[in-house]
Amino acid sequence: MRILTSQFLPFKIRTGDVEYRPVSAMALPEVTELALPRADFQGAAYQFLIGLLQTAYAPVDIDEWMDRYQSPPSPEALEQAFEGFIASFELEGDGPLFMQDLDPLDKESPIPSSSLLIDAPGASTIKNNTDHFVKAGRAEAFCPNCAAMALFTLQINAPSGGKGYRTGLRGGGPLTTLILPSEPDASLWKKLWLNVLDKSHWPYPEPNPKSFELFPWMETTRVSDKAQKTFASDVHPLHQFWAMPRRFRLIFEDHNCRCDLCGRDSERVCRTVKARNYGNNYDGPWTHPLTPYRRDPKKPTEPQLSVKGQPGGIGYRHWEALVLRDAEGSGNLPAEVVRDYARKVDEARHDNLSLPRQARLWVFGYDMDNMKPRAWYGTQLPLLAVPQPQQDRLLDWVRDLVGLSRDTAWQLRKQVKEAWFSRPADVKGDTDFIESRFWELTEHEFYSLLSLLGERIQDGTIKRLPPDLAARWYQHVRQQAVAVFDELALSAPAEALDMKRITGARNRFLYQLKKGKTAKKFRKQAGLEDAPLEQESA
């Protein structure tokens, strides 16, 4: 199977139909989306196409980037650009195979193909019969298309997998952030092209499709049985899109089957794979253009680390870290494609091209606990592309808003527990849902205000968070927090309620919402320090 010329990916057409077509179909105006059978495959397929464009069809400068954004190439033009890379994307055969070890791994015993799926139970889990929630045997037969995508998904997200089974170049379970147009029905081409960098902004040597430095499967694997490491200086910068920490060989059979992942009939099936440890051992600082990072400002010599998925999901409290750079303060380093979008908007305006400041940010990735996936997160957040000179001011404003929320959420959990229990400090168990409820209820209003802040910040004379918007946020936060407290504190059966304890906790909570250190400072900023209580009723 030649990945670049076969009917490799499922594309969603404007009619609503899904059709498998070659990758060159990504630029057709009637193609609006990909339609992979799993959420992690969908994110991986986007990264595959973005990586392919960045490797084989990158614009030389911002002018060429804008030309191709306005006038997408024909499938024939893309096929011509990909022609020199076709031989490097073979899935089966005798030569180098896509994302597979050059060694056939003949000495290894076959293992189920489901081991390519990050959320599949491992051998130890199955042996101990502890696959209670994620059962073994859900997926055993893969068509070639799904086998290739499962392999690629694992290689770019690889968590730790036991002795010598290396983690991905960005660490296990990294977050990926992609720019999407504000219009959901925009063409797939625009959704992809917004995440391609021009070579004047990100210069690198011309990629050689036959080189290990670009595609690690083209030569013998740099084994790491003696802890040998692969650094960024050892490979081509575009290697980051094609990193291969795990050593696999897919085993295909001629056999009619129905794919357990996509449900299509196939004449070729992959039921087993071979694996060996001690693959490429990536180490040192990397800066993948699609992933946010964080550094410790107090330890400037230590490498930056990719941002990972964490329990509690992704919401507006993470917006600042994913969008606004603050290397010296908080250490937040948004993905390069996110930072570059503001530059693209400014350049486009100079050329009278419509590229809106408000777009969408698609954030996705696994939340891993070592080698165990706890969850898959995927969400879309509003993106505000503010010119560089104004980003520090927006950062201050956003921190003021989120700082009030963060303090309120903490107080809310504390007082709900005091309403429920006589000795709340002794209570064990996960009570994160209390804060999650509050964050969820205040998210929509935050993004409404963010849009308004985007307009106000154009006025360079406004230095501090506008008082009217601050007052609006304070009232909303207070109202929603009290509502959540009342809902949860009174949720027990009537005979179990201790109204004296609940009333005491509620009064302390209201006091903190007005006189607490953070709230008091915010109220002053909002011009509410002397407002009567009736203006703040919940």
JSON list of C-alpha atoms in Angstrom, two decimals, residues 48-248:
[
{"chain": "A", "resi": 48, "resn": "PHE", "atom": "CA", "xyz": [-0.11, 13.69, 9.37]},
{"chain": "A", "resi": 49, "resn": "LEU", "atom": "CA", "xyz": [-1.43, 16.05, 6.69]},
{"chain": "A", "resi": 50, "resn": "ILE", "atom": "CA", "xyz": [0.05, 19.16, 8.29]},
{"chain": "A", "resi": 51, "resn": "GLY", "atom": "CA", "xyz": [3.39, 17.39, 8.60]},
{"chain": "A", "resi": 52, "resn": "LEU", "atom": "CA", "xyz": [3.19, 16.29, 4.97]},
{"chain": "A", "resi": 53, "resn": "LEU", "atom": "CA", "xyz": [2.45, 19.83, 3.79]},
{"chain": "A", "resi": 54, "resn": "GLN", "atom": "CA", "xyz": [5.23, 21.28, 5.95]},
{"chain": "A", "resi": 55, "resn": "THR", "atom": "CA", "xyz": [7.63, 18.67, 4.56]},
{"chain": "A", "resi": 56, "resn": "ALA", "atom": "CA", "xyz": [6.74, 18.61, 0.87]},
{"chain": "A", "resi": 57, "resn": "TYR", "atom": "CA", "xyz": [4.78, 21.79, 0.15]},
{"chain": "A", "resi": 58, "resn": "ALA", "atom": "CA", "xyz": [5.93, 24.50, 2.60]},
{"chain": "A", "resi": 59, "resn": "PRO", "atom": "CA", "xyz": [5.62, 28.10, 1.38]},
{"chain": "A", "resi": 60, "resn": "VAL", "atom": "CA", "xyz": [8.86, 30.04, 1.04]},
{"chain": "A", "resi": 61, "resn": "ASP", "atom": "CA", "xyz": [7.45, 33.19, 2.67]},
{"chain": "A", "resi": 62, "resn": "ILE", "atom": "CA", "xyz": [4.29, 34.77, 4.01]},
{"chain": "A", "resi": 63, "resn": "ASP", "atom": "CA", "xyz": [3.28, 36.01, 0.55]},
{"chain": "A", "resi": 64, "resn": "GLU", "atom": "CA", "xyz": [3.26, 32.49, -0.84]},
{"chain": "A", "resi": 65, "resn": "TRP", "atom": "CA", "xyz": [1.46, 31.29, 2.29]},
{"chain": "A", "resi": 66, "resn": "MET", "atom": "CA", "xyz": [-1.31, 33.85, 1.68]},
{"chain": "A", "resi": 67, "resn": "ASP", "atom": "CA", "xyz": [-1.51, 33.04, -2.03]},
{"chain": "A", "resi": 68, "resn": "ARG", "atom": "CA", "xyz": [-2.10, 29.36, -1.26]},
{"chain": "A", "resi": 69, "resn": "TYR", "atom": "CA", "xyz": [-4.56, 30.19, 1.51]},
{"chain": "A", "resi": 70, "resn": "GLN", "atom": "CA", "xyz": [-6.66, 32.21, -0.91]},
{"chain": "A", "resi": 71, "resn": "SER", "atom": "CA", "xyz": [-6.19, 29.90, -3.91]},
{"chain": "A", "resi": 72, "resn": "PRO", "atom": "CA", "xyz": [-5.71, 26.26, -2.82]},
{"chain": "A", "resi": 73, "resn": "PRO", "atom": "CA", "xyz": [-3.62, 24.07, -5.11]},
{"chain": "A", "resi": 74, "resn": "SER", "atom": "CA", "xyz": [-5.20, 21.48, -7.37]},
{"chain": "A", "resi": 75, "resn": "PRO", "atom": "CA", "xyz": [-4.88, 17.76, -6.46]},
{"chain": "A", "resi": 76, "resn": "GLU", "atom": "CA", "xyz": [-2.49, 17.47, -9.40]},
{"chain": "A", "resi": 77, "resn": "ALA", "atom": "CA", "xyz": [-0.23, 20.18, -7.97]},
{"chain": "A", "resi": 78, "resn": "LEU", "atom": "CA", "xyz": [-0.12, 18.38, -4.61]},
{"chain": "A", "resi": 79, "resn": "GLU", "atom": "CA", "xyz": [0.55, 15.03, -6.28]},
{"chain": "A", "resi": 80, "resn": "GLN", "atom": "CA", "xyz": [3.50, 16.63, -8.06]},
{"chain": "A", "resi": 81, "resn": "ALA", "atom": "CA", "xyz": [4.80, 18.05, -4.77]},
{"chain": "A", "resi": 82, "resn": "PHE", "atom": "CA", "xyz": [4.46, 14.65, -3.04]},
{"chain": "A", "resi": 83, "resn": "GLU", "atom": "CA", "xyz": [5.95, 12.63, -5.90]},
{"chain": "A", "resi": 84, "resn": "GLY", "atom": "CA", "xyz": [9.46, 12.54, -4.50]},
{"chain": "A", "resi": 85, "resn": "PHE", "atom": "CA", "xyz": [8.15, 11.25, -1.15]},
{"chain": "A", "resi": 86, "resn": "ILE", "atom": "CA", "xyz": [5.97, 8.37, -2.39]},
{"chain": "A", "resi": 87, "resn": "ALA", "atom": "CA", "xyz": [8.62, 5.68, -1.91]},
{"chain": "A", "resi": 88, "resn": "SER", "atom": "CA", "xyz": [9.11, 6.74, 1.72]},
{"chain": "A", "resi": 89, "resn": "PHE", "atom": "CA", "xyz": [5.47, 6.10, 2.54]},
{"chain": "A", "resi": 90, "resn": "GLU", "atom": "CA", "xyz": [5.14, 2.41, 1.67]},
{"chain": "A", "resi": 91, "resn": "LEU", "atom": "CA", "xyz": [3.20, 0.40, 4.24]},
{"chain": "A", "resi": 92, "resn": "GLU", "atom": "CA", "xyz": [4.10, -3.10, 3.00]},
{"chain": "A", "resi": 93, "resn": "GLY", "atom": "CA", "xyz": [7.02, -4.58, 1.06]},
{"chain": "A", "resi": 94, "resn": "ASP", "atom": "CA", "xyz": [10.70, -5.37, 1.36]},
{"chain": "A", "resi": 95, "resn": "GLY", "atom": "CA", "xyz": [12.23, -1.93, 1.67]},
{"chain": "A", "resi": 96, "resn": "PRO", "atom": "CA", "xyz": [11.81, 0.78, 4.29]},
{"chain": "A", "resi": 97, "resn": "LEU", "atom": "CA", "xyz": [8.22, 0.87, 5.55]},
{"chain": "A", "resi": 98, "resn": "PHE", "atom": "CA", "xyz": [6.31, 3.82, 6.95]},
{"chain": "A", "resi": 99, "resn": "MET", "atom": "CA", "xyz": [6.84, 4.17, 10.72]},
{"chain": "A", "resi": 100, "resn": "GLN", "atom": "CA", "xyz": [8.26, 0.61, 10.92]},
{"chain": "A", "resi": 101, "resn": "ASP", "atom": "CA", "xyz": [11.65, -0.74, 11.88]},
{"chain": "A", "resi": 102, "resn": "LEU", "atom": "CA", "xyz": [13.97, -1.51, 8.98]},
{"chain": "A", "resi": 103, "resn": "ASP", "atom": "CA", "xyz": [14.78, -4.83, 10.68]},
{"chain": "A", "resi": 104, "resn": "PRO", "atom": "CA", "xyz": [11.97, -7.36, 10.00]},
{"chain": "A", "resi": 105, "resn": "LEU", "atom": "CA", "xyz": [12.14, -8.36, 13.70]},
{"chain": "A", "resi": 106, "resn": "ASP", "atom": "CA", "xyz": [11.97, -12.04, 12.70]},
{"chain": "A", "resi": 107, "resn": "LYS", "atom": "CA", "xyz": [13.12, -13.19, 16.13]},
{"chain": "A", "resi": 108, "resn": "GLU", "atom": "CA", "xyz": [10.18, -11.53, 17.86]},
{"chain": "A", "resi": 109, "resn": "SER", "atom": "CA", "xyz": [6.90, -13.31, 18.51]},
{"chain": "A", "resi": 110, "resn": "PRO", "atom": "CA", "xyz": [3.73, -11.80, 17.06]},
{"chain": "A", "resi": 111, "resn": "ILE", "atom": "CA", "xyz": [1.50, -9.88, 19.44]},
{"chain": "A", "resi": 112, "resn": "PRO", "atom": "CA", "xyz": [-2.07, -8.64, 18.86]},
{"chain": "A", "resi": 113, "resn": "SER", "atom": "CA", "xyz": [-2.44, -5.60, 16.63]},
{"chain": "A", "resi": 114, "resn": "SER", "atom": "CA", "xyz": [-4.53, -4.03, 19.40]},
{"chain": "A", "resi": 115, "resn": "SER", "atom": "CA", "xyz": [-1.22, -3.26, 21.14]},
{"chain": "A", "resi": 116, "resn": "LEU", "atom": "CA", "xyz": [-1.02, -0.31, 18.71]},
{"chain": "A", "resi": 117, "resn": "LEU", "atom": "CA", "xyz": [-4.01, 1.29, 20.44]},
{"chain": "A", "resi": 118, "resn": "ILE", "atom": "CA", "xyz": [-3.02, 3.46, 23.39]},
{"chain": "A", "resi": 119, "resn": "ASP", "atom": "CA", "xyz": [-6.25, 2.73, 25.27]},
{"chain": "A", "resi": 120, "resn": "ALA", "atom": "CA", "xyz": [-6.07, -1.06, 24.82]},
{"chain": "A", "resi": 121, "resn": "PRO", "atom": "CA", "xyz": [-5.35, -3.09, 27.98]},
{"chain": "A", "resi": 122, "resn": "GLY", "atom": "CA", "xyz": [-1.76, -4.26, 28.22]},
{"chain": "A", "resi": 123, "resn": "ALA", "atom": "CA", "xyz": [-0.54, -7.82, 28.51]},
{"chain": "A", "resi": 124, "resn": "SER", "atom": "CA", "xyz": [-0.24, -7.59, 32.29]},
{"chain": "A", "resi": 125, "resn": "THR", "atom": "CA", "xyz": [-3.80, -6.25, 32.62]},
{"chain": "A", "resi": 126, "resn": "ILE", "atom": "CA", "xyz": [-5.19, -9.09, 30.54]},
{"chain": "A", "resi": 127, "resn": "LYS", "atom": "CA", "xyz": [-3.13, -11.70, 32.39]},
{"chain": "A", "resi": 128, "resn": "ASN", "atom": "CA", "xyz": [-4.38, -10.45, 35.76]},
{"chain": "A", "resi": 129, "resn": "ASN", "atom": "CA", "xyz": [-7.96, -10.23, 34.46]},
{"chain": "A", "resi": 130, "resn": "THR", "atom": "CA", "xyz": [-8.21, -6.58, 35.51]},
{"chain": "A", "resi": 131, "resn": "ASP", "atom": "CA", "xyz": [-9.56, -5.17, 32.23]},
{"chain": "A", "resi": 132, "resn": "HIS", "atom": "CA", "xyz": [-12.75, -4.12, 34.00]},
{"chain": "A", "resi": 133, "resn": "PHE", "atom": "CA", "xyz": [-13.60, -0.93, 32.10]},
{"chain": "A", "resi": 134, "resn": "VAL", "atom": "CA", "xyz": [-11.60, -1.26, 28.86]},
{"chain": "A", "resi": 135, "resn": "LYS", "atom": "CA", "xyz": [-12.07, -4.83, 27.73]},
{"chain": "A", "resi": 136, "resn": "ALA", "atom": "CA", "xyz": [-9.59, -6.83, 25.74]},
{"chain": "A", "resi": 137, "resn": "GLY", "atom": "CA", "xyz": [-10.63, -8.18, 22.36]},
{"chain": "A", "resi": 138, "resn": "ARG", "atom": "CA", "xyz": [-12.63, -5.14, 21.24]},
{"chain": "A", "resi": 139, "resn": "ALA", "atom": "CA", "xyz": [-10.46, -4.67, 18.16]},
{"chain": "A", "resi": 140, "resn": "GLU", "atom": "CA", "xyz": [-8.49, -7.53, 16.65]},
{"chain": "A", "resi": 141, "resn": "ALA", "atom": "CA", "xyz": [-8.65, -7.12, 12.86]},
{"chain": "A", "resi": 142, "resn": "PHE", "atom": "CA", "xyz": [-7.38, -3.88, 11.27]},
{"chain": "A", "resi": 143, "resn": "CYS", "atom": "CA", "xyz": [-7.63, -2.90, 7.61]},
{"chain": "A", "resi": 144, "resn": "PRO", "atom": "CA", "xyz": [-4.37, -1.47, 6.17]},
{"chain": "A", "resi": 145, "resn": "ASN", "atom": "CA", "xyz": [-5.66, 2.12, 6.47]},
{"chain": "A", "resi": 146, "resn": "CYS", "atom": "CA", "xyz": [-6.50, 1.78, 10.17]},
{"chain": "A", "resi": 147, "resn": "ALA", "atom": "CA", "xyz": [-3.33, -0.20, 10.88]},
{"chain": "A", "resi": 148, "resn": "ALA", "atom": "CA", "xyz": [-1.25, 2.64, 9.41]},
{"chain": "A", "resi": 149, "resn": "MET", "atom": "CA", "xyz": [-3.13, 5.30, 11.36]},
{"chain": "A", "resi": 150, "resn": "ALA", "atom": "CA", "xyz": [-2.97, 3.30, 14.61]},
{"chain": "A", "resi": 151, "resn": "LEU", "atom": "CA", "xyz": [0.80, 2.98, 14.17]},
{"chain": "A", "resi": 152, "resn": "PHE", "atom": "CA", "xyz": [1.24, 6.69, 13.42]},
{"chain": "A", "resi": 153, "resn": "THR", "atom": "CA", "xyz": [-1.00, 7.68, 16.37]},
{"chain": "A", "resi": 154, "resn": "LEU", "atom": "CA", "xyz": [1.05, 5.57, 18.76]},
{"chain": "A", "resi": 155, "resn": "GLN", "atom": "CA", "xyz": [4.40, 6.84, 17.47]},
{"chain": "A", "resi": 156, "resn": "ILE", "atom": "CA", "xyz": [3.49, 10.52, 17.92]},
{"chain": "A", "resi": 157, "resn": "ASN", "atom": "CA", "xyz": [1.85, 10.03, 21.34]},
{"chain": "A", "resi": 158, "resn": "ALA", "atom": "CA", "xyz": [3.87, 7.11, 22.71]},
{"chain": "A", "resi": 159, "resn": "PRO", "atom": "CA", "xyz": [3.69, 6.87, 26.51]},
{"chain": "A", "resi": 160, "resn": "SER", "atom": "CA", "xyz": [6.20, 4.90, 28.52]},
{"chain": "A", "resi": 161, "resn": "GLY", "atom": "CA", "xyz": [5.65, 1.23, 27.74]},
{"chain": "A", "resi": 162, "resn": "GLY", "atom": "CA", "xyz": [7.96, -0.83, 29.92]},
{"chain": "A", "resi": 163, "resn": "LYS", "atom": "CA", "xyz": [11.67, -1.51, 29.87]},
{"chain": "A", "resi": 164, "resn": "GLY", "atom": "CA", "xyz": [13.24, 0.02, 26.77]},
{"chain": "A", "resi": 165, "resn": "TYR", "atom": "CA", "xyz": [9.92, 0.97, 25.11]},
{"chain": "A", "resi": 166, "resn": "ARG", "atom": "CA", "xyz": [10.58, 4.66, 24.51]},
{"chain": "A", "resi": 167, "resn": "THR", "atom": "CA", "xyz": [8.25, 7.61, 24.92]},
{"chain": "A", "resi": 168, "resn": "GLY", "atom": "CA", "xyz": [7.41, 9.99, 22.11]},
{"chain": "A", "resi": 169, "resn": "LEU", "atom": "CA", "xyz": [9.55, 12.93, 21.10]},
{"chain": "A", "resi": 170, "resn": "ARG", "atom": "CA", "xyz": [7.16, 15.30, 22.90]},
{"chain": "A", "resi": 171, "resn": "GLY", "atom": "CA", "xyz": [6.85, 13.02, 25.95]},
{"chain": "A", "resi": 172, "resn": "GLY", "atom": "CA", "xyz": [3.98, 10.66, 26.63]},
{"chain": "A", "resi": 173, "resn": "GLY", "atom": "CA", "xyz": [0.55, 12.09, 25.86]},
{"chain": "A", "resi": 174, "resn": "PRO", "atom": "CA", "xyz": [1.43, 15.61, 24.72]},
{"chain": "A", "resi": 175, "resn": "LEU", "atom": "CA", "xyz": [-1.24, 18.21, 24.04]},
{"chain": "A", "resi": 176, "resn": "THR", "atom": "CA", "xyz": [-1.59, 19.41, 20.45]},
{"chain": "A", "resi": 177, "resn": "THR", "atom": "CA", "xyz": [-3.06, 22.81, 19.59]},
{"chain": "A", "resi": 178, "resn": "LEU", "atom": "CA", "xyz": [-4.26, 23.60, 16.07]},
{"chain": "A", "resi": 179, "resn": "ILE", "atom": "CA", "xyz": [-5.68, 26.80, 14.59]},
{"chain": "A", "resi": 180, "resn": "LEU", "atom": "CA", "xyz": [-9.09, 26.42, 12.96]},
{"chain": "A", "resi": 181, "resn": "PRO", "atom": "CA", "xyz": [-11.11, 29.06, 11.07]},
{"chain": "A", "resi": 182, "resn": "SER", "atom": "CA", "xyz": [-14.03, 30.55, 12.97]},
{"chain": "A", "resi": 183, "resn": "GLU", "atom": "CA", "xyz": [-16.45, 29.14, 10.37]},
{"chain": "A", "resi": 184, "resn": "PRO", "atom": "CA", "xyz": [-17.10, 25.43, 11.14]},
{"chain": "A", "resi": 185, "resn": "ASP", "atom": "CA", "xyz": [-17.95, 24.74, 7.47]},
{"chain": "A", "resi": 186, "resn": "ALA", "atom": "CA", "xyz": [-14.64, 26.11, 6.18]},
{"chain": "A", "resi": 187, "resn": "SER", "atom": "CA", "xyz": [-12.77, 23.89, 3.76]},
{"chain": "A", "resi": 188, "resn": "LEU", "atom": "CA", "xyz": [-10.38, 21.30, 5.12]},
{"chain": "A", "resi": 189, "resn": "TRP", "atom": "CA", "xyz": [-7.61, 23.04, 3.22]},
{"chain": "A", "resi": 190, "resn": "LYS", "atom": "CA", "xyz": [-8.01, 26.22, 5.29]},
{"chain": "A", "resi": 191, "resn": "LYS", "atom": "CA", "xyz": [-8.09, 24.16, 8.51]},
{"chain": "A", "resi": 192, "resn": "LEU", "atom": "CA", "xyz": [-4.80, 22.54, 7.58]},
{"chain": "A", "resi": 193, "resn": "TRP", "atom": "CA", "xyz": [-3.02, 25.44, 5.93]},
{"chain": "A", "resi": 194, "resn": "LEU", "atom": "CA", "xyz": [-3.47, 27.73, 8.97]},
{"chain": "A", "resi": 195, "resn": "ASN", "atom": "CA", "xyz": [-1.07, 25.38, 10.77]},
{"chain": "A", "resi": 196, "resn": "VAL", "atom": "CA", "xyz": [1.70, 25.42, 8.18]},
{"chain": "A", "resi": 197, "resn": "LEU", "atom": "CA", "xyz": [4.64, 27.78, 8.78]},
{"chain": "A", "resi": 198, "resn": "ASP", "atom": "CA", "xyz": [6.42, 29.60, 5.99]},
{"chain": "A", "resi": 199, "resn": "LYS", "atom": "CA", "xyz": [10.13, 28.92, 5.62]},
{"chain": "A", "resi": 200, "resn": "SER", "atom": "CA", "xyz": [11.15, 32.54, 6.08]},
{"chain": "A", "resi": 201, "resn": "HIS", "atom": "CA", "xyz": [9.67, 32.27, 9.59]},
{"chain": "A", "resi": 202, "resn": "TRP", "atom": "CA", "xyz": [10.94, 28.72, 10.24]},
{"chain": "A", "resi": 203, "resn": "PRO", "atom": "CA", "xyz": [14.02, 28.15, 8.06]},
{"chain": "A", "resi": 204, "resn": "TYR", "atom": "CA", "xyz": [15.41, 24.64, 7.62]},
{"chain": "A", "resi": 205, "resn": "PRO", "atom": "CA", "xyz": [17.47, 22.71, 5.04]},
{"chain": "A", "resi": 206, "resn": "GLU", "atom": "CA", "xyz": [15.70, 21.14, 2.09]},
{"chain": "A", "resi": 207, "resn": "PRO", "atom": "CA", "xyz": [14.32, 17.80, 3.34]},
{"chain": "A", "resi": 208, "resn": "ASN", "atom": "CA", "xyz": [15.75, 14.62, 1.84]},
{"chain": "A", "resi": 209, "resn": "PRO", "atom": "CA", "xyz": [13.03, 11.90, 1.69]},
{"chain": "A", "resi": 210, "resn": "LYS", "atom": "CA", "xyz": [15.65, 9.11, 1.73]},
{"chain": "A", "resi": 211, "resn": "SER", "atom": "CA", "xyz": [17.36, 10.30, 4.88]},
{"chain": "A", "resi": 212, "resn": "PHE", "atom": "CA", "xyz": [17.04, 8.96, 8.41]},
{"chain": "A", "resi": 213, "resn": "GLU", "atom": "CA", "xyz": [17.42, 12.52, 9.59]},
{"chain": "A", "resi": 214, "resn": "LEU", "atom": "CA", "xyz": [13.97, 13.22, 8.16]},
{"chain": "A", "resi": 215, "resn": "PHE", "atom": "CA", "xyz": [12.22, 9.82, 8.18]},
{"chain": "A", "resi": 216, "resn": "PRO", "atom": "CA", "xyz": [13.70, 7.49, 10.85]},
{"chain": "A", "resi": 217, "resn": "TRP", "atom": "CA", "xyz": [12.38, 4.33, 9.15]},
{"chain": "A", "resi": 218, "resn": "MET", "atom": "CA", "xyz": [14.58, 4.89, 6.07]},
{"chain": "A", "resi": 219, "resn": "GLU", "atom": "CA", "xyz": [17.69, 3.49, 7.78]},
{"chain": "A", "resi": 220, "resn": "THR", "atom": "CA", "xyz": [18.62, 1.12, 10.59]},
{"chain": "A", "resi": 221, "resn": "THR", "atom": "CA", "xyz": [17.13, 2.26, 13.88]},
{"chain": "A", "resi": 222, "resn": "ARG", "atom": "CA", "xyz": [19.40, 4.13, 16.28]},
{"chain": "A", "resi": 223, "resn": "VAL", "atom": "CA", "xyz": [19.03, 1.56, 19.05]},
{"chain": "A", "resi": 224, "resn": "SER", "atom": "CA", "xyz": [19.19, 2.70, 22.65]},
{"chain": "A", "resi": 225, "resn": "ASP", "atom": "CA", "xyz": [20.06, -0.50, 24.52]},
{"chain": "A", "resi": 226, "resn": "LYS", "atom": "CA", "xyz": [22.92, 1.37, 26.18]},
{"chain": "A", "resi": 227, "resn": "ALA", "atom": "CA", "xyz": [20.82, 4.49, 26.76]},
{"chain": "A", "resi": 228, "resn": "GLN", "atom": "CA", "xyz": [22.04, 6.15, 23.56]},
{"chain": "A", "resi": 229, "resn": "LYS", "atom": "CA", "xyz": [20.05, 9.32, 22.91]},
{"chain": "A", "resi": 230, "resn": "THR", "atom": "CA", "xyz": [18.80, 11.18, 19.88]},
{"chain": "A", "resi": 231, "resn": "PHE", "atom": "CA", "xyz": [18.91, 14.97, 20.16]},
{"chain": "A", "resi": 232, "resn": "ALA", "atom": "CA", "xyz": [17.43, 17.67, 17.97]},
{"chain": "A", "resi": 233, "resn": "SER", "atom": "CA", "xyz": [20.89, 18.43, 16.59]},
{"chain": "A", "resi": 234, "resn": "ASP", "atom": "CA", "xyz": [21.12, 14.83, 15.25]},
{"chain": "A", "resi": 235, "resn": "VAL", "atom": "CA", "xyz": [18.16, 15.09, 12.90]},
{"chain": "A", "resi": 236, "resn": "HIS", "atom": "CA", "xyz": [16.32, 17.38, 10.50]},
{"chain": "A", "resi": 237, "resn": "PRO", "atom": "CA", "xyz": [13.94, 19.90, 12.17]},
{"chain": "A", "resi": 238, "resn": "LEU", "atom": "CA", "xyz": [11.00, 18.27, 10.35]},
{"chain": "A", "resi": 239, "resn": "HIS", "atom": "CA", "xyz": [11.85, 14.94, 12.02]},
{"chain": "A", "resi": 240, "resn": "GLN", "atom": "CA", "xyz": [9.56, 16.11, 14.80]},
{"chain": "A", "resi": 241, "resn": "PHE", "atom": "CA", "xyz": [6.51, 15.39, 12.63]},
{"chain": "A", "resi": 242, "resn": "TRP", "atom": "CA", "xyz": [7.77, 11.86, 11.87]},
{"chain": "A", "resi": 243, "resn": "ALA", "atom": "CA", "xyz": [9.45, 10.74, 15.11]},
{"chain": "A", "resi": 244, "resn": "MET", "atom": "CA", "xyz": [9.52, 6.96, 15.69]},
{"chain": "A", "resi": 245, "resn": "PRO", "atom": "CA", "xyz": [10.33, 5.99, 19.31]},
{"chain": "A", "resi": 246, "resn": "ARG", "atom": "CA", "xyz": [8.83, 2.47, 19.03]},
{"chain": "A", "resi": 247, "resn": "ARG", "atom": "CA", "xyz": [10.06, -0.44, 16.90]},
{"chain": "A", "resi": 248, "resn": "PHE", "atom": "CA", "xyz": [7.20, -2.24, 15.12]}
]
